[in-house]
Amino acid sequence: MIGDGTRCVHGGHEPGVPGTPMHPGPVLSSTFELGLPSDPTPADFYGRSDNPTWRALETAIGKLDGGECVVFASGMAAIAAVLRLAGRDGALVLPSDGYYLARSLAHSELVPLGVEVRETPTAAPLPSLDGAALVLLETPSNPGLDVADIAAAAAAAHAVGALLAVDNTTATPLGQRPLELGADLVIASDTKALAGHGDVVLGHVSARDPELVARLREARSRGGAVLGPMEAWLAHRGLATLDLRLARQAQNAAALVPVLRAHPAVSDVRWPGDPADPAHAVAARQMRRWNGVLRFTLASEAAVGEFLAASRLIGSATSFGGLRSTVDRRRRWGDDVAEGLLRFSAGCEDESDLVPDVCAALDAITA
Ligand SMILES: *Cc1c(COP(=O)(O)O)cnc(C)c1O
């Protein structure tokens, strides 16, 4: 059994050939030599269809997911490909409290085409799936950090002939392997922890069924939502340290949770790794390890402003899973949550610096 750290460092890299780079650079090419008309078409013939730098990253991620990976230009491009794949076959069942653009895409582009969309909260049991073609879960959900039972959802979806897709962005493939739990498709925004350095936007879908994989590749080629080789290469470089980064981020989150719970300015702390969390039992059953993404609520927008102004380390940004600790006030983006709800992404700072900084910033709140 190969460990997470080894897989992250070695995944997608070929055995060394003397005199060639140990870390080959990105293959920056739209155009590939085709040879004579009678020669077979090579794997690489045009940059929108395939590229060796994509394949290296796809090999690495696919091994972690336990399936075959297809990279996309963003997490949303990956979600769009999956929703379009299934939308013509029946209803789409989406989380009512997950990433807002998945719902927005379904309602603004698919409903007008006659696709039925049903929404259900992550923490609730699934409603009737009669007539469903695809169930999408997001677990742990963003920003609420609620957890859905993947194996139970897979059984319910398969009983009516629907596919189960899981948005695995917050967990990462080290934290959770939805394909092993019965899901047909795993989707992620690798813009977040997987690439991990805040310098690229990309996503992927992995599946085990070769027909689904082929349809995803065709959808990518036709839809054109492809990433540049440079983005793939940067993400592959970032992936090498995912195991280390998650370990530090989870350590920091575990240290912050009791401090947050005890502070009078804070309510509503949620982190699936916390044994006191309502989602902990399900999360512990299906997740392999924790990460640094948690949520809590301050009294108001003004309180969030005071917290940010008083902190020396916490950045204000709408992404997560990066090296620096950041918060995002989700009401700003229209999520149906309290004014002061913050998604907190614990970064890779030292616990001994981060915890006192957060404490001091909370103590500075007067609003
Ligand atoms: C960020 C995010 C997305 C969208 O990904 P992009 O790479 O920004 O397109 C989808 N799902 C979840 C859970 C996310 O956090």
XYZ file of N, CA and C in Angstrom, residues 33-42 45:
33
model
N 2.994 17.185 -34.976
C 3.331 16.575 -36.268
C 2.423 15.360 -36.514
N 1.806 15.320 -37.678
C 0.884 14.228 -37.998
C 1.498 13.165 -38.902
N 2.584 13.471 -39.568
C 3.165 12.487 -40.486
C 2.361 12.383 -41.772
N 2.506 11.221 -42.403
C 1.843 11.007 -43.695
C 0.356 10.735 -43.489
N -0.466 10.977 -44.509
C -1.900 10.693 -44.384
C -2.179 9.244 -43.988
N -1.273 8.330 -44.356
C -1.499 6.921 -44.031
C -1.055 6.576 -42.604
N -0.326 7.467 -41.925
C 0.106 7.188 -40.545
C -1.105 7.245 -39.604
N -1.121 6.386 -38.542
C -2.220 6.479 -37.571
C -2.179 7.838 -36.857
N -3.360 8.373 -36.512
C -3.408 9.665 -35.812
C -2.820 9.473 -34.409
N -1.802 10.257 -34.041
C -1.190 10.078 -32.716
C -2.105 10.599 -31.600
N -2.620 15.377 -31.324
C -2.723 15.912 -32.693
C -3.172 17.362 -32.701
